[in-house]
Coordinates of C-alpha atoms and ligand atoms in Angstrom, one line a residue:
M150 CA -9.9 8.9 -25.4
S151 CA -9.6 5.4 -24.5
Y152 CA -7.6 2.6 -26.0
R153 CA -7.8 -1.0 -26.1
I154 CA -4.9 -3.1 -27.3
D155 CA -3.9 -6.2 -27.6
R156 CA -2.2 -7.9 -24.1
R157 CA -0.3 -10.1 -25.8
Q158 CA 1.2 -8.0 -28.4
L159 CA 2.3 -5.8 -25.3
L160 CA 3.7 -8.9 -23.5
T161 CA 6.3 -9.4 -26.6
L162 CA 7.0 -5.7 -26.9
A163 CA 7.6 -5.6 -23.4
G164 CA 10.1 -9.0 -23.2
A165 CA 11.7 -7.4 -26.6
G166 CA 11.5 -3.9 -25.7
G167 CA 14.2 -1.8 -24.6
V168 CA 13.8 -1.7 -21.1
G169 CA 15.4 -5.2 -20.3
L170 CA 12.6 -6.8 -18.8
A171 CA 13.8 -10.6 -18.7
A172 CA 12.3 -13.6 -17.3
T173 CA 10.4 -12.8 -13.9
V174 CA 10.6 -16.1 -12.2
A175 CA 11.8 -15.9 -8.6
G176 CA 15.0 -17.7 -8.0
V177 CA 15.4 -18.6 -12.0
S178 CA 18.5 -17.1 -13.4
A179 CA 20.5 -17.9 -16.7
A180 CA 23.4 -16.0 -14.8
P181 CA 26.4 -17.7 -13.0
V182 CA 26.3 -18.7 -9.4
M183 CA 28.7 -17.1 -7.0
A184 CA 28.5 -20.0 -4.2
D185 CA 30.8 -18.3 -2.1
P186 CA 29.6 -14.8 -2.3
K187 CA 32.2 -11.8 -0.6
H188 CA 30.7 -8.8 -0.6
H189 CA 33.6 -5.5 -0.1
L190 CA 30.5 -3.2 1.1
D191 CA 27.4 -4.2 3.7
P192 CA 24.8 -5.9 0.8
F193 CA 22.2 -5.0 3.5
T194 CA 21.8 -1.0 3.0
L195 CA 18.2 -1.0 2.1
G196 CA 17.4 -2.8 5.2
V197 CA 15.0 -5.7 5.9
A198 CA 11.0 -6.0 5.4
S199 CA 8.4 -8.6 6.3
G200 CA 4.7 -8.6 5.0
D201 CA 1.3 -10.5 4.5
P202 CA 1.3 -12.7 7.5
L203 CA -0.6 -15.9 7.3
P204 CA -1.2 -18.1 10.2
D205 CA 2.0 -20.1 9.9
G206 CA 4.3 -17.7 8.1
V207 CA 5.1 -14.3 6.5
V208 CA 7.1 -13.1 3.4
L209 CA 10.9 -11.6 4.6
W210 CA 12.1 -9.4 2.3
T211 CA 15.9 -7.9 1.5
R212 CA 17.7 -6.6 -1.6
L213 CA 21.6 -7.0 -2.0
A214 CA 22.7 -3.3 -2.9
P215 CA 26.4 -2.5 -1.6
E216 CA 25.7 0.6 -4.0
P217 CA 22.2 1.5 -4.1
L218 CA 22.2 4.6 -5.6
V219 CA 24.6 3.8 -9.2
A220 CA 22.5 4.9 -11.8
D221 CA 22.3 1.3 -13.5
G222 CA 20.1 0.4 -11.3
L223 CA 22.0 -2.9 -10.1
G224 CA 23.0 -1.6 -6.8
G225 CA 26.4 -2.6 -7.2
M226 CA 26.0 -6.2 -8.0
S227 CA 27.8 -8.3 -10.6
R228 CA 25.1 -9.9 -12.9
H229 CA 25.7 -13.5 -10.6
V230 CA 23.0 -15.4 -9.1
V231 CA 23.9 -14.9 -5.2
P232 CA 22.7 -17.4 -1.9
V233 CA 20.9 -15.7 0.7
R234 CA 20.4 -17.4 3.7
W235 CA 17.4 -16.3 6.4
E236 CA 17.0 -17.5 9.7
V237 CA 14.1 -16.9 11.9
A238 CA 14.0 -17.0 15.6
E239 CA 11.5 -16.5 18.4
D240 CA 14.1 -14.5 20.3
E241 CA 16.1 -11.2 19.5
R242 CA 19.2 -12.8 19.9
F243 CA 18.5 -16.1 17.7
R244 CA 19.0 -18.4 20.3
H245 CA 16.2 -20.2 19.1
V246 CA 16.3 -20.6 15.7
V247 CA 13.2 -22.1 14.2
K248 CA 13.0 -22.0 10.7
H249 CA 15.7 -21.2 8.1
G250 CA 16.8 -21.7 4.3
V251 CA 18.4 -20.3 1.5
E252 CA 16.8 -18.0 -1.4
R253 CA 18.6 -17.2 -4.9
A254 CA 19.1 -13.9 -5.2
T255 CA 19.0 -13.3 -9.0
P256 CA 20.0 -10.3 -11.3
E257 CA 16.8 -10.5 -13.3
L258 CA 15.2 -9.6 -10.1
G259 CA 18.0 -6.8 -9.1
H260 CA 19.0 -9.0 -6.5
A261 CA 15.9 -8.9 -4.1
V262 CA 14.7 -11.4 -1.9
H263 CA 11.1 -12.7 -1.2
A264 CA 11.5 -15.6 1.3
E265 CA 8.0 -17.0 2.1
V266 CA 8.3 -18.6 5.2
H267 CA 6.1 -21.5 6.3
G268 CA 5.6 -23.6 9.6
L269 CA 5.5 -20.8 12.0
R270 CA 3.2 -20.8 15.0
P271 CA 0.0 -18.5 14.6
D272 CA -0.5 -15.1 16.6
R273 CA 3.2 -15.1 17.4
E274 CA 6.1 -12.7 17.2
Y275 CA 9.2 -13.9 15.5
F276 CA 12.6 -12.2 14.8
Y277 CA 14.5 -12.8 11.1
R278 CA 17.8 -11.6 9.8
F279 CA 19.5 -12.8 6.3
R280 CA 23.3 -13.8 5.8
S281 CA 25.2 -13.3 2.4
G282 CA 28.6 -14.7 2.5
T283 CA 30.2 -13.1 5.9
D284 CA 27.6 -9.9 6.3
V285 CA 24.4 -10.3 8.2
S286 CA 21.6 -7.9 8.1
P287 CA 19.7 -5.6 10.6
V288 CA 17.6 -8.2 12.7
G289 CA 13.5 -7.9 11.8
R290 CA 10.7 -8.2 13.9
T291 CA 7.7 -9.8 12.6
R292 CA 4.1 -11.4 13.6
T293 CA 1.7 -14.2 12.4
A294 CA -1.6 -13.6 11.9
P295 CA -4.1 -15.4 14.2
A296 CA -5.6 -18.8 13.1
A297 CA -8.4 -18.8 10.9
S298 CA -10.6 -20.3 13.8
A299 CA -9.5 -18.1 16.2
R300 CA -11.2 -14.8 18.1
P301 CA -8.1 -12.6 19.0
R302 CA -9.1 -10.5 21.6
E303 CA -7.9 -7.2 19.6
L304 CA -6.3 -6.4 16.5
A305 CA -3.8 -3.3 16.3
F306 CA -2.4 -1.7 13.1
A307 CA -2.0 1.4 11.3
F308 CA -2.0 3.0 7.7
V309 CA -0.2 5.0 6.0
S310 CA 0.1 6.8 2.5
C311 CA 1.8 9.1 0.2
S312 CA 5.3 9.5 1.4
N313 CA 7.1 11.9 -0.8
Y314 CA 10.8 11.8 0.0
P315 CA 12.0 15.1 -1.0
T316 CA 9.0 17.1 0.5
G317 CA 9.8 16.2 4.5
Y318 CA 11.6 14.0 6.8
F319 CA 9.6 10.8 7.3
T320 CA 9.3 11.4 11.1
P321 CA 5.9 10.1 10.8
Y322 CA 7.4 6.8 9.9
R323 CA 10.1 6.6 12.8
H324 CA 6.6 7.6 15.4
L325 CA 5.0 4.7 13.5
A326 CA 7.9 2.2 14.6
A327 CA 7.2 3.2 18.4
E328 CA 3.8 2.1 18.1
S329 CA 2.7 -1.7 19.5
L330 CA 1.1 -2.9 16.6
D331 CA 0.2 -6.2 14.5
L332 CA 0.4 -4.8 11.3
V333 CA 1.2 -1.5 8.9
V334 CA -0.7 -1.2 5.9
H335 CA 0.5 1.1 3.2
L336 CA -2.4 2.3 0.9
G337 CA -0.1 3.6 -2.3
D338 CA 2.3 6.8 -3.3
Y339 CA 5.0 4.8 -1.7
I340 CA 7.6 6.4 -4.0
Y341 CA 6.8 9.5 -6.3
E342 CA 8.1 9.2 -10.1
G343 CA 8.7 13.1 -10.5
P344 CA 11.8 15.2 -10.8
A345 CA 11.3 17.0 -7.3
A346 CA 14.4 18.3 -5.4
G347 CA 13.1 20.0 -2.6
T348 CA 14.5 22.4 -0.4
L349 CA 15.5 19.7 2.5
G350 CA 18.7 17.9 0.9
R351 CA 16.5 15.2 0.4
A352 CA 16.4 15.7 -3.7
H353 CA 14.9 12.5 -5.7
L354 CA 17.3 10.2 -7.6
P355 CA 17.3 10.1 -10.5
A356 CA 17.0 14.1 -10.8
T357 CA 14.5 13.4 -13.6
E358 CA 11.1 11.9 -14.0
I359 CA 11.3 8.0 -14.2
F360 CA 10.9 5.7 -16.9
S361 CA 13.3 3.0 -17.1
L362 CA 13.6 -0.4 -15.0
A363 CA 16.8 1.2 -13.6
D364 CA 15.2 4.4 -12.8
Y365 CA 12.6 2.8 -10.9
R366 CA 15.2 0.9 -9.0
V367 CA 17.2 3.5 -7.9
R368 CA 14.1 5.8 -6.7
H369 CA 13.0 2.8 -4.5
A370 CA 16.5 2.0 -3.5
Q371 CA 16.6 5.7 -2.6
Y372 CA 13.4 5.6 -0.3
K373 CA 14.7 2.5 1.3
T374 CA 18.0 4.0 2.6
D375 CA 15.9 6.0 4.8
A376 CA 16.6 5.2 8.1
D377 CA 12.5 6.0 9.9
L378 CA 11.6 4.1 6.8
Q379 CA 13.6 1.2 7.5
L380 CA 12.7 1.4 11.1
A381 CA 9.2 1.0 10.4
H382 CA 9.6 -1.9 8.2
A383 CA 12.0 -4.1 10.5
R384 CA 9.3 -3.4 13.7
F385 CA 6.2 -4.7 12.0
P386 CA 4.8 -7.0 9.2
W387 CA 3.4 -4.5 6.3
A388 CA 0.5 -5.3 4.0
V389 CA 1.2 -3.0 1.0
T390 CA -1.0 -1.9 -2.3
W391 CA -0.3 0.8 -4.7
D392 CA -1.6 4.2 -5.9
D393 CA -0.7 6.0 -9.0
H394 CA 2.6 7.5 -8.1
E395 CA 4.3 4.3 -8.0
V396 CA 4.2 4.5 -11.8
E397 CA 2.8 7.8 -13.0
N398 CA 0.7 10.8 -11.4
N399 CA -3.4 9.7 -12.4
Y400 CA -2.5 6.8 -14.7
A401 CA -5.3 4.3 -15.8
D402 CA -4.7 1.1 -16.9
E403 CA -3.2 1.6 -20.1
V404 CA -3.5 5.3 -20.6
S405 CA -1.0 8.0 -19.4
E406 CA -1.8 11.0 -17.8
D407 CA 0.6 12.6 -20.8
A408 CA -0.9 12.1 -24.3
A409 CA 1.7 12.0 -26.0
Q410 CA 2.9 8.9 -24.2
D411 CA 1.0 6.2 -26.3
P412 CA -0.5 3.4 -24.7
E413 CA 2.3 0.9 -25.9
S414 CA 5.4 3.0 -24.5
F415 CA 3.1 3.6 -21.5
L416 CA 2.8 -0.2 -20.6
R417 CA 6.7 -0.6 -21.1
R418 CA 6.9 1.9 -18.7
R419 CA 4.4 0.2 -16.3
A420 CA 6.0 -2.9 -16.9
A421 CA 9.1 -1.5 -15.6
A422 CA 7.4 0.2 -12.3
Y423 CA 5.5 -2.6 -11.5
Q424 CA 8.8 -4.6 -11.7
A425 CA 10.6 -2.5 -9.2
Y426 CA 7.6 -2.3 -6.8
Y427 CA 7.7 -6.1 -7.1
E428 CA 11.4 -6.1 -6.2
H429 CA 11.4 -3.6 -3.3
M430 CA 8.2 -4.8 -1.5
P431 CA 7.5 -7.8 0.9
L432 CA 5.0 -9.2 -1.4
R433 CA 4.2 -13.4 -2.0
R434 CA 5.6 -14.8 -5.1
S435 CA 1.3 -14.4 -6.6
A436 CA 2.6 -11.0 -6.8
V437 CA 5.3 -11.3 -9.2
P438 CA 4.8 -9.3 -12.1
H439 CA 4.2 -10.6 -16.1
G440 CA 5.2 -7.9 -18.3
P441 CA 3.0 -5.0 -17.8
D442 CA 0.5 -6.9 -15.8
M443 CA 0.5 -7.8 -11.6
R444 CA -2.1 -8.9 -9.5
I445 CA -1.8 -7.0 -6.2
Y446 CA -5.3 -7.3 -5.0
R447 CA -5.9 -9.8 -2.2
R448 CA -7.4 -10.7 1.3
L449 CA -5.6 -11.1 4.6
R450 CA -7.3 -12.7 7.5
Y451 CA -7.0 -12.1 11.3
G452 CA -9.1 -14.9 12.7
R453 CA -12.7 -14.3 13.1
L454 CA -11.8 -10.6 14.0
A455 CA -11.2 -8.8 10.9
E456 CA -10.6 -9.3 7.2
F457 CA -8.6 -7.1 4.9
N458 CA -9.2 -6.6 1.0
L459 CA -6.5 -4.6 -0.5
L460 CA -7.6 -3.2 -3.4
D461 CA -6.1 -2.2 -6.8
G462 CA -7.6 0.9 -8.0
R463 CA -5.4 1.7 -10.9
Q464 CA -4.6 -1.1 -13.3
Y465 CA -8.0 -2.1 -14.5
R466 CA -10.0 1.4 -14.0
D467 CA -11.2 3.5 -17.2
D468 CA -9.5 6.4 -17.8
Q469 CA -10.7 9.7 -15.9
T470 CA -13.3 11.9 -17.7
T471 CA -15.3 15.0 -17.0
D472 CA -17.7 14.9 -20.0
P473 CA -21.3 14.2 -18.1
V474 CA -22.4 11.3 -20.2
E475 CA -19.3 8.9 -19.7
L476 CA -19.5 9.9 -15.7
D477 CA -23.0 8.5 -15.8
D478 CA -22.1 5.5 -18.0
P479 CA -22.5 2.3 -15.7
A480 CA -19.9 0.5 -18.3
R481 CA -17.5 2.4 -16.2
S482 CA -15.4 0.6 -13.6
M483 CA -12.5 1.5 -11.2
L484 CA -11.7 -1.9 -10.2
G485 CA -12.6 -3.8 -13.3
A486 CA -15.3 -6.5 -13.5
D487 CA -12.9 -9.1 -11.9
Q488 CA -11.6 -7.5 -9.0
E489 CA -15.1 -5.9 -8.5
R490 CA -17.0 -9.4 -8.4
W491 CA -13.8 -11.0 -6.1
L492 CA -14.5 -7.9 -3.6
I493 CA -18.3 -8.3 -3.3
D494 CA -18.1 -12.1 -3.1
G495 CA -15.3 -12.0 -0.6
L496 CA -17.0 -9.4 1.6
S497 CA -20.3 -11.4 1.2
H498 CA -18.6 -14.5 2.7
S499 CA -16.2 -13.3 5.1
A500 CA -15.6 -14.7 8.6
G501 CA -14.4 -11.8 10.0
T502 CA -16.4 -9.5 12.3
W503 CA -14.8 -6.3 10.6
N504 CA -14.9 -5.9 7.0
I505 CA -11.9 -3.6 5.6
V506 CA -11.8 -2.4 2.4
A507 CA -8.1 -0.9 1.9
Q508 CA -7.9 0.8 -0.9
Q509 CA -6.4 4.2 -2.7
T510 CA -8.7 6.9 -3.5
V511 CA -11.7 8.8 -1.5
M512 CA -14.9 6.9 -1.7
A513 CA -17.3 9.0 -0.2
K514 CA -19.1 12.0 -1.9
A515 CA -16.6 14.9 -1.8
D516 CA -18.5 18.3 -3.2
R517 CA -16.6 21.3 -3.1
D518 CA -19.1 23.9 -4.0
P519 CA -20.6 25.0 -0.8
G520 CA -23.9 26.1 -2.8
P521 CA -26.3 24.1 -4.5
G522 CA -24.0 23.0 -7.4
E523 CA -21.5 20.3 -7.1
L524 CA -18.2 20.4 -7.8
L525 CA -16.7 16.8 -7.8
P526 CA -13.2 15.1 -8.3
N527 CA -12.7 12.7 -11.0
D528 CA -9.7 10.7 -9.9
N529 CA -11.3 8.8 -7.0
W530 CA -14.8 7.2 -6.4
N531 CA -16.4 10.4 -7.3
G532 CA -15.6 10.1 -10.6
Y533 CA -17.1 6.2 -11.0
E534 CA -20.1 7.2 -9.4
P535 CA -22.3 4.3 -10.9
A536 CA -19.4 2.0 -9.8
R537 CA -19.7 3.2 -6.2
Q538 CA -23.4 2.6 -6.5
R539 CA -23.1 -0.8 -7.5
L540 CA -20.2 -1.6 -4.5
F541 CA -23.0 0.0 -1.9
D542 CA -25.9 -1.4 -3.7
G543 CA -24.2 -5.1 -3.6
V544 CA -23.1 -4.5 0.2
V545 CA -26.6 -4.1 1.1
R546 CA -28.3 -6.7 -0.9
R547 CA -25.6 -9.4 0.7
R548 CA -26.1 -8.0 4.2
V549 CA -22.3 -7.2 4.4
E550 CA -21.8 -5.6 7.7
N551 CA -19.3 -3.6 9.7
L552 CA -17.8 -2.2 6.6
V553 CA -14.5 0.0 7.4
V554 CA -12.9 1.6 4.0
I555 CA -9.4 3.4 4.8
T556 CA -8.0 5.4 2.3
G557 CA -4.9 7.3 1.1
D558 CA -3.9 9.6 -2.0
A559 CA -6.1 12.6 -0.6
H560 CA -2.8 14.1 1.4
C561 CA -5.4 15.1 4.4
S562 CA -7.4 13.2 7.4
M563 CA -11.2 12.7 7.0
V564 CA -13.9 10.8 8.3
A565 CA -17.4 10.1 6.6
D566 CA -20.2 7.5 6.9
L567 CA -20.7 5.9 3.4
K568 CA -24.5 6.4 2.5
Q569 CA -26.5 4.3 -0.1
N570 CA -27.6 7.4 -1.2
F571 CA -25.5 10.8 -0.2
D572 CA -27.6 13.1 -1.4
D573 CA -30.4 11.8 1.1
P574 CA -28.9 12.0 4.9
A575 CA -31.5 9.8 5.8
S576 CA -30.4 6.8 3.6
R577 CA -28.7 3.8 5.0
T578 CA -25.2 4.2 6.3
V579 CA -23.3 1.0 4.6
G580 CA -20.4 1.7 6.3
T581 CA -17.3 4.2 7.5
E582 CA -14.7 5.6 5.5
F583 CA -11.3 6.5 7.2
L584 CA -9.2 8.5 5.2
G585 CA -5.4 9.0 6.4
T586 CA -3.3 11.6 5.8
S587 CA -0.2 11.6 3.8
V588 CA 3.3 11.1 5.6
T589 CA 5.0 13.9 4.1
S590 CA 3.3 14.6 0.7
G591 CA 2.1 18.3 0.6
G592 CA 4.9 19.4 3.3
D593 CA 3.8 20.9 7.0
G594 CA 0.2 21.2 6.6
A595 CA -2.2 22.8 9.0
P596 CA -5.2 21.7 11.0
M597 CA -7.8 23.2 8.2
D598 CA -7.4 24.5 4.8
T599 CA -9.9 25.3 1.8
R600 CA -10.6 22.0 1.0
G601 CA -11.5 21.1 4.6
T602 CA -13.6 24.2 5.0
E603 CA -15.5 23.2 1.5
W604 CA -15.8 19.6 2.3
L605 CA -17.7 19.7 5.7
A606 CA -19.7 22.8 4.7
S607 CA -21.4 20.5 1.5
N608 CA -20.9 17.1 2.7
P609 CA -23.4 16.2 5.9
H610 CA -21.8 12.8 6.0
M611 CA -18.1 14.1 6.6
K612 CA -17.7 14.4 10.5
F613 CA -13.7 15.2 10.5
Y614 CA -10.8 17.1 8.7
D615 CA -6.9 17.6 9.4
A616 CA -4.4 18.9 6.9
R617 CA -1.8 17.5 8.9
R618 CA 1.0 15.0 8.1
G619 CA 1.2 11.5 9.8
Y620 CA -0.8 8.2 10.1
V621 CA -4.0 6.6 11.4
R622 CA -3.9 3.9 14.2
C623 CA -6.3 1.5 14.7
T624 CA -7.6 -0.8 17.5
V625 CA -9.9 -3.3 16.6
D626 CA -11.9 -6.0 19.1
N627 CA -15.2 -7.9 18.8
R628 CA -17.5 -5.1 19.8
T629 CA -15.4 -1.7 19.0
W630 CA -13.5 -0.3 16.0
R631 CA -11.4 2.9 17.4
S632 CA -9.0 5.1 15.0
D633 CA -6.9 7.5 16.3
Y634 CA -5.2 10.2 14.2
R635 CA -2.1 10.8 14.7
A636 CA -0.4 13.9 13.2
V637 CA 3.3 16.0 13.8
P638 CA 2.9 19.7 13.5
R639 CA 5.9 19.6 10.8
V640 CA 7.9 17.5 8.5
S641 CA 10.4 20.2 7.3
T642 CA 12.6 19.4 10.3
P643 CA 13.2 15.9 11.7
D644 CA 12.2 16.3 15.5
A645 CA 8.7 16.9 15.2
A646 CA 6.7 15.2 18.1
V647 CA 3.4 13.3 17.5
S648 CA 0.1 13.4 19.2
T649 CA -3.5 12.3 18.8
V650 CA -5.6 15.1 17.1
A651 CA -8.9 13.1 17.0
S652 CA -10.4 9.8 17.8
F653 CA -13.4 8.0 16.4
V654 CA -15.2 4.8 17.4
V655 CA -17.3 2.6 15.1
E656 CA -19.5 -0.1 17.2
E657 CA -20.0 -3.6 15.9
G658 CA -23.5 -4.1 14.3
R659 CA -24.2 -0.3 14.6
P660 CA -23.3 1.7 11.3
G661 CA -22.1 5.0 11.7
V662 CA -19.1 6.5 13.4
H663 CA -18.8 8.7 16.3
A664 CA -16.0 11.1 17.7
E665 CA -14.4 9.9 20.7
N666 CA -14.4 12.7 23.6
A667 CA -10.6 12.0 25.0
Ligands
LIG982 FE1 0.0 10.9 -3.0

């Protein structure tokens, strides 16, 4: 079932293959330079974004695309290198510009711009904008991380996942933009790869399932034209990781869900999808893809208050299985050996009070059989039990404290204590999982559904379930972690109001989550 093929051979294939992947070195291009660009249409149709804050800077992002939805994926740009100037100011009117520079937007990277700014002050708000020719972008607001040695009073962030464009209006993103936050974390399914049209006048472009670099570029561009999403990006720095739909449903490393896609052609598709993802996200140069490989797992620090470990649960995993012997095979991995070691080493050396694992799929045991039997999903950590046990045992052995796992993928909200042995409620609680619902995937939703009833009946470590759309807002200080589940009653109309449907608290040094009565 699982294939192993030579990566170098595939790199060659990707380079020479039909998807037209060129040298992906930021700013480097064989194309001629347009020294004095004149755009006939606004090139900043996709908005602006910032991401991956450090104490001294952030990444600033935009992409020149005067006609973002043209089928060739070039966004209406000619094959020239175009200089783009960026400015960072202390004030929204740019009276006090503190940093500026020029990046080269190249056709090889879809005229995406990633400016890595340094020399800013820690834990400060800044404003930024881009300029190309006479055109000026919208203004973005961002914030640097606190200094490594600082003890910030509070960290406020929110996490989101599963934003399916045809399925609903991005109202949760609009409400998110109105929050007061230091950071937004996106846990994947930022786009969906299918041909869905929906009924809201938000049909996917291209209208087919996407495979080529041009396809993935158009799809990402379509999502980025959404005003609510643009607002949320322009308001806060984001830290993003992906799940499966950025490439293909339920893919595992080089194995497509579709048996008809052989690993070689699937890896060409993965290379196209990863490149378009990089081009549209505020990621650092360290994430520039190399053929079908892209390093996205990484760590972000908020002084001595919190560390985020952003994981990649797709690129290195073993293929899903239903074979009971394979399911128990300790050699099977969710993260791959390198990332697994990186994670446990990082957690055990953390300088932060709160150790956040920001990742894709449900980690808590999620049995759906209300009787004595077990009915477990195989695409999340329930299908990789020995790997989950290795992680939990490592957390206990290396004395990792205040572990909080934040999760997407499942299109519902759930809160669970993570038990070293889920079958023994008296066993040690190694951390807490906060599962966040989708932005739109699944449509309007409801407070409860069949899965929720089954989960709460069969899994004593689960404390809460809700199946409405929304996001999770977290407020963290040295003593208390608080998660507020923010939900809208529907996404089938653009005007739904947001409310807090439940709040949960974890106390520092005292494993186990508690509902907070508002
Ligand atoms: Fe999803």
